GROMACS .gro file of C-alpha atoms in nm:
model
  289
    1MET     CA    1   7.687   5.413  18.010
    2GLY     CA    2   7.981   5.643  17.921
    3LEU     CA    3   7.734   5.943  17.946
    4ASN     CA    4   7.807   6.236  18.202
    5LEU     CA    5   7.412   6.258  18.288
    6SER     CA    6   7.311   6.461  18.584
    7ILE     CA    7   7.175   6.184  18.805
    8ARG     CA    8   6.970   6.235  19.142
    9ARG     CA    9   6.882   5.864  19.215
   10ILE     CA   10   7.023   5.513  19.086
   11ILE     CA   11   6.780   5.237  19.139
   12PHE     CA   12   6.923   4.873  19.078
   13TYR     CA   13   6.703   4.688  18.900
   14SER     CA   14   6.871   4.348  18.998
   15LEU     CA   15   7.162   4.291  19.188
   16ILE     CA   16   7.236   3.930  19.026
   17LYS     CA   17   7.499   3.953  18.755
   18PRO     CA   18   7.601   3.636  18.498
   19THR     CA   19   7.971   3.581  18.533
   20PHE     CA   20   8.195   3.299  18.386
   21ASN     CA   21   8.399   3.082  18.583
   22SER     CA   22   8.782   2.939  18.510
   23LYS     CA   23   8.594   2.705  18.284
   24ASN     CA   24   8.417   2.951  18.125
   25GLU     CA   25   8.073   2.809  18.257
   26LYS     CA   26   7.811   3.057  18.318
   27THR     CA   27   7.700   3.133  18.685
   28LEU     CA   28   7.481   3.387  18.855
   29ASP     CA   29   7.623   3.596  19.146
   30VAL     CA   30   7.533   3.890  19.332
   31ILE     CA   31   7.715   4.229  19.181
   32PRO     CA   32   8.060   4.240  19.313
   33VAL     CA   33   8.140   4.524  19.578
   34SER     CA   34   8.350   4.724  19.332
   35GLN     CA   35   8.105   4.715  19.064
   36ALA     CA   36   7.794   4.814  19.301
   37LEU     CA   37   8.011   5.112  19.428
   38GLN     CA   38   8.082   5.200  19.066
   39ILE     CA   39   7.751   5.196  18.952
   40ALA     CA   40   7.606   5.367  19.282
   41GLY     CA   41   7.891   5.643  19.253
   42ARG     CA   42   7.701   5.790  18.952
   43ALA     CA   43   7.417   5.913  19.185
   44GLY     CA   44   7.479   6.302  19.295
   45ARG     CA   45   7.813   6.282  19.098
   46PHE     CA   46   7.895   6.469  18.755
   47ASN     CA   47   7.809   6.865  18.777
   48THR     CA   48   7.446   6.770  18.932
   49GLN     CA   49   7.203   7.017  19.044
   50TYR     CA   50   7.153   6.820  19.357
   51HIS     CA   51   7.385   6.818  19.645
   52HIS     CA   52   7.314   6.448  19.766
   53GLY     CA   53   7.267   6.125  19.567
   54TYR     CA   54   7.037   5.853  19.609
   55VAL     CA   55   7.079   5.462  19.553
   56THR     CA   56   6.761   5.247  19.613
   57THR     CA   57   6.645   4.891  19.441
   58TYR     CA   58   6.330   4.807  19.225
   59LYS     CA   59   6.250   4.498  19.431
   60PRO     CA   60   6.224   4.577  19.826
   61GLU     CA   61   6.351   4.283  19.912
   62ASP     CA   62   6.688   4.359  19.740
   63LEU     CA   63   6.730   4.694  19.950
   64PRO     CA   64   6.906   4.495  20.237
   65ILE     CA   65   7.111   4.292  20.020
   66LEU     CA   66   7.236   4.619  19.840
   67LYS     CA   67   7.316   4.790  20.214
   68GLU     CA   68   7.509   4.494  20.260
   69VAL     CA   69   7.730   4.490  19.930
   70LEU     CA   70   7.748   4.872  20.003
   71SER     CA   71   7.895   4.861  20.324
   72SER     CA   72   8.124   4.571  20.258
   73SER     CA   73   8.500   4.598  20.203
   74ILE     CA   74   8.636   4.597  19.848
   75GLU     CA   75   8.784   4.201  19.792
   76ASP     CA   76   9.130   4.160  19.785
   77ILE     CA   77   9.285   4.083  19.436
   78GLU     CA   78   9.389   3.740  19.434
   79ALA     CA   79   9.503   3.686  19.106
   80ALA     CA   80   9.539   3.890  18.792
   81GLY     CA   81   9.408   3.829  18.448
   82LEU     CA   82   9.616   3.779  18.148
   83HIS     CA   83   9.539   3.834  17.810
   84PRO     CA   84   9.690   3.726  17.468
   85THR     CA   85   9.913   4.019  17.359
   86LEU     CA   86   9.954   4.094  16.965
   87ASP     CA   87  10.317   3.973  16.941
   88GLN     CA   88  10.217   3.658  17.054
   89ILE     CA   89   9.908   3.618  16.822
   90GLU     CA   90  10.113   3.710  16.564
   91MET     CA   91  10.394   3.451  16.630
   92PHE     CA   92  10.097   3.186  16.622
   93SER     CA   93   9.979   3.348  16.276
   94PHE     CA   94  10.339   3.292  16.169
   95LEU     CA   95  10.348   2.932  16.265
   96LEU     CA   96   9.976   2.854  16.149
   97PRO     CA   97   9.898   3.111  15.875
   98ASN     CA   98   9.595   2.978  15.721
   99ALA     CA   99   9.414   2.987  16.073
  100SER     CA  100   9.150   3.264  16.145
  101LEU     CA  101   9.193   3.484  16.444
  102THR     CA  102   8.928   3.304  16.603
  103ASN     CA  103   9.121   2.986  16.569
  104LEU     CA  104   9.445   3.129  16.698
  105LEU     CA  105   9.274   3.265  17.024
  106ASP     CA  106   9.139   2.915  17.103
  107ILE     CA  107   9.473   2.751  17.032
  108PHE     CA  108   9.634   3.018  17.241
  109VAL     CA  109   9.393   2.971  17.531
  110SER     CA  110   9.404   2.579  17.512
  111LEU     CA  111   9.790   2.584  17.539
  112CYS     CA  112   9.836   2.830  17.790
  113ARG     CA  113   9.928   2.706  18.153
  114LEU     CA  114   9.892   2.934  18.445
  115ASN     CA  115   9.982   2.918  18.826
  116PRO     CA  116   9.708   2.990  19.098
  117TYR     CA  117   9.859   3.399  19.082
  118TYR     CA  118   9.700   3.440  18.719
  119PHE     CA  119   9.376   3.339  18.502
  120MET     CA  120   9.298   3.354  18.126
  121CYS     CA  121   9.061   3.672  18.071
  122ASN     CA  122   8.745   3.614  17.918
  123ILE     CA  123   8.816   3.627  17.521
  124GLU     CA  124   8.459   3.559  17.380
  125SER     CA  125   8.379   3.919  17.303
  126ILE     CA  126   8.724   3.931  17.086
  127LYS     CA  127   8.620   3.593  16.934
  128PHE     CA  128   8.270   3.731  16.834
  129LEU     CA  129   8.408   4.086  16.702
  130ALA     CA  130   8.672   3.822  16.500
  131GLY     CA  131   8.370   3.655  16.354
  132ILE     CA  132   8.202   3.952  16.227
  133LEU     CA  133   8.552   4.057  16.075
  134GLU     CA  134   8.593   3.713  15.914
  135HIS     CA  135   8.524   3.846  15.546
  136ILE     CA  136   8.696   4.164  15.558
  137SER     CA  137   9.048   4.216  15.432
  138LEU     CA  138   9.250   4.311  15.745
  139PRO     CA  139   9.612   4.298  15.822
  140LEU     CA  140   9.647   4.067  16.149
  141ARG     CA  141   9.747   4.358  16.360
  142ALA     CA  142   9.477   4.575  16.263
  143ARG     CA  143   9.226   4.298  16.287
  144TYR     CA  144   9.336   4.211  16.650
  145VAL     CA  145   9.332   4.600  16.763
  146PHE     CA  146   8.970   4.617  16.620
  147CYS     CA  147   8.835   4.327  16.799
  148CYS     CA  148   8.988   4.442  17.130
  149ALA     CA  149   8.739   4.752  17.078
  150PRO     CA  150   8.505   4.835  17.360
  151VAL     CA  151   8.189   4.715  17.120
  152ASP     CA  152   7.854   4.648  17.272
  153ASN     CA  153   7.787   4.335  17.103
  154LYS     CA  154   7.426   4.277  17.213
  155SER     CA  155   7.351   4.580  17.016
  156ASN     CA  156   7.304   4.487  16.634
  157PHE     CA  157   7.329   4.872  16.565
  158VAL     CA  158   7.648   4.926  16.750
  159CYS     CA  159   7.789   4.589  16.581
  160ALA     CA  160   7.684   4.711  16.219
  161MET     CA  161   7.865   5.047  16.253
  162PHE     CA  162   8.160   4.860  16.415
  163LEU     CA  163   8.134   4.665  16.072
  164LYS     CA  164   8.137   4.958  15.865
  165TYR     CA  165   8.434   5.111  16.046
  166ALA     CA  166   8.623   4.823  15.944
  167ARG     CA  167   8.526   4.797  15.599
  168GLN     CA  168   8.611   5.193  15.534
  169TYR     CA  169   8.984   5.088  15.700
  170SER     CA  170   9.033   4.807  15.464
  171ASN     CA  171   8.953   5.044  15.196
  172ASN     CA  172   9.199   5.318  15.333
  173GLN     CA  173   8.872   5.558  15.308
  174PRO     CA  174   8.917   5.823  15.601
  175MET     CA  175   8.640   5.867  15.835
  176THR     CA  176   8.551   6.245  15.867
  177SER     CA  177   8.270   6.397  16.105
  178ASN     CA  178   8.087   6.449  15.751
  179TRP     CA  179   8.090   6.074  15.693
  180LEU     CA  180   8.013   5.992  16.063
  181CYS     CA  181   7.694   6.225  16.044
  182GLN     CA  182   7.580   6.110  15.727
  183THR     CA  183   7.609   5.740  15.865
  184LEU     CA  184   7.435   5.800  16.180
  185LYS     CA  185   7.193   6.052  16.065
  186PHE     CA  186   7.292   6.351  16.248
  187PRO     CA  187   7.150   6.613  16.377
  188PHE     CA  188   6.943   6.393  16.604
  189SER     CA  189   6.584   6.462  16.739
  190ARG     CA  190   6.458   6.420  17.094
  191PRO     CA  191   6.378   6.077  17.193
  192LYS     CA  192   5.978   6.048  17.238
  193ASN     CA  193   5.978   5.681  17.385
  194MET     CA  194   6.215   5.394  17.520
  195THR     CA  195   6.286   5.256  17.156
  196GLU     CA  196   6.448   5.588  17.051
  197LEU     CA  197   6.609   5.640  17.364
  198ASP     CA  198   6.768   5.301  17.356
  199HIS     CA  199   6.882   5.369  16.995
  200LEU     CA  200   7.037   5.727  17.075
  201LEU     CA  201   7.211   5.507  17.351
  202SER     CA  202   7.368   5.279  17.065
  203VAL     CA  203   7.448   5.600  16.858
  204TYR     CA  204   7.647   5.756  17.172
  205ASP     CA  205   7.850   5.393  17.212
  206CYS     CA  206   7.911   5.440  16.812
  207LEU     CA  207   8.058   5.765  16.865
  208ASP     CA  208   8.281   5.642  17.170
  209LEU     CA  209   8.387   5.356  16.959
  210TYR     CA  210   8.526   5.610  16.678
  211LEU     CA  211   8.728   5.779  16.950
  212TRP     CA  212   8.863   5.507  17.070
  213LEU     CA  213   8.949   5.370  16.739
  214SER     CA  214   9.087   5.746  16.641
  215TYR     CA  215   9.388   5.718  16.894
  216ARG     CA  216   9.480   5.383  16.734
  217PHE     CA  217   9.421   5.494  16.401
  218PRO     CA  218   9.438   5.831  16.345
  219ASP     CA  219   9.524   5.857  15.987
  220LEU     CA  220   9.172   5.746  15.907
  221PHE     CA  221   8.970   5.842  16.197
  222LEU     CA  222   9.041   6.189  16.148
  223ASP     CA  223   8.764   6.415  16.322
  224GLN     CA  224   8.819   6.363  16.700
  225GLU     CA  225   8.718   6.697  16.825
  226SER     CA  226   8.427   6.717  16.589
  227VAL     CA  227   8.322   6.389  16.718
  228ARG     CA  228   8.363   6.519  17.080
  229ASP     CA  229   8.125   6.815  16.989
  230ILE     CA  230   7.878   6.571  16.837
  231GLN     CA  231   7.877   6.387  17.143
  232ARG     CA  232   7.807   6.667  17.397
  233LYS     CA  233   7.482   6.786  17.180
  234LEU     CA  234   7.392   6.398  17.168
  235ASP     CA  235   7.443   6.421  17.544
  236GLU     CA  236   7.204   6.716  17.609
  237ILE     CA  237   6.951   6.564  17.392
  238ILE     CA  238   6.951   6.220  17.578
  239MET     CA  239   6.913   6.409  17.877
  240ASP     CA  240   6.610   6.619  17.755
  241GLY     CA  241   6.470   6.298  17.628
  242VAL     CA  242   6.514   6.126  17.959
  243LEU     CA  243   6.325   6.412  18.150
  244ASN     CA  244   6.071   6.391  17.923
  245ILE     CA  245   5.997   5.997  17.904
  246THR     CA  246   5.996   6.022  18.275
  247LYS     CA  247   5.698   6.239  18.295
  248LEU     CA  248   5.498   6.061  18.057
  249LEU     CA  249   5.576   5.738  18.256
  250ARG     CA  250   5.501   5.883  18.569
  251ALA     CA  251   5.163   6.025  18.390
  252SER     CA  252   5.103   5.672  18.255
  253GLY     CA  253   5.199   5.469  18.519
  254GLY     CA  254   5.322   5.198  18.302
  255ASP     CA  255   5.602   4.952  18.351
  256HIS     CA  256   5.837   4.939  18.056
  257HIS     CA  257   6.115   4.718  18.169
  258LYS     CA  258   6.195   4.497  17.850
  259GLY     CA  259   6.286   4.133  17.952
  260HIS     CA  260   6.593   3.991  17.801
  261ARG     CA  261   6.630   3.749  17.524
  262MET     CA  262   6.883   3.456  17.525
  263TYR     CA  263   7.202   3.543  17.330
  264ASN     CA  264   7.272   3.365  16.988
  265PRO     CA  265   7.608   3.450  16.802
  266GLN     CA  266   7.510   3.279  16.491
  267ALA     CA  267   7.166   3.473  16.473
  268ARG     CA  268   7.335   3.798  16.563
  269PHE     CA  269   7.577   3.747  16.273
  270LYS     CA  270   7.265   3.720  16.046
  271GLN     CA  271   7.100   4.019  16.230
  272ILE     CA  272   7.402   4.254  16.197
  273ASN     CA  273   7.454   4.148  15.813
  274MET     CA  274   7.124   4.213  15.730
  275LEU     CA  275   7.076   4.565  15.927
  276LEU     CA  276   7.417   4.658  15.737
  277SER     CA  277   7.286   4.531  15.374
  278ASN     CA  278   6.943   4.739  15.448
  279ASN     CA  279   7.169   5.023  15.537
  280ASP     CA  280   7.386   5.007  15.234
  281ASN     CA  281   7.083   4.969  15.019
  282SER     CA  282   6.932   5.286  15.153
  283SER     CA  283   7.245   5.460  15.092
  284SER     CA  284   7.256   5.319  14.736
  285THR     CA  285   6.887   5.420  14.685
  286SER     CA  286   6.944   5.791  14.816
  287ASN     CA  287   7.240   5.849  14.589
  288THR     CA  288   7.062   5.744  14.281
  289ASN     CA  289   6.788   5.984  14.366
   0.00000   0.00000   0.00000
């Protein structure tokens, strides 16, 4: 999360993380030392009322593994990741004018030849976003920048908002803080359950995405400071909600952990478009009343 929450204790629910090897095959490995330190370092950090932070695991059998990981030295960097640059993609587009961005990326990766000191970064997230923007009229340069944006592509809400940003940009319509508040239904109320909390976290991601795009397209993403103020207010609401929900969970003694569903890109495209269509219809209805 990009949230600056005051956290006393971090609990690792799992120490296993899916990764992709050089052949783009999915494997399951123990979380790397650098990432474990990054996550654990949030405990007792930012503006906290606690003098010390604590780290533990949800499963008792994982605790010795976590101790070993955190006490290990950070691995040496043996190879650097490479990513296709915008200039390279534009060169491919000049030679293949009818190819989509997804096709250009696939062709680029298939033609790359790297020595052992380099590897090709995983570009699946870029290709996923390129698929979302397939039918929106954008210059290649802007399209590629949009597709490099930090988007949580597992969140339908964030992806739908990403698509709205792109549509507004395509139509050369400025995105003010008033437009953003209306679209995200600001002001927000305190979340009463995990579903509402999860939604507000997605809203926070949408604000983060706006700020990221505002540095690349300042002429259309206009209200950086106002959006930062909205983020600070949302930060406080989320923190208040977390404390309240924690009390409720302790009182109920329930386990509200949600299982992960299998990821299906084509199904996600349909869900995102359906969500966006529903939002557009709601806006049209409210405008006619």
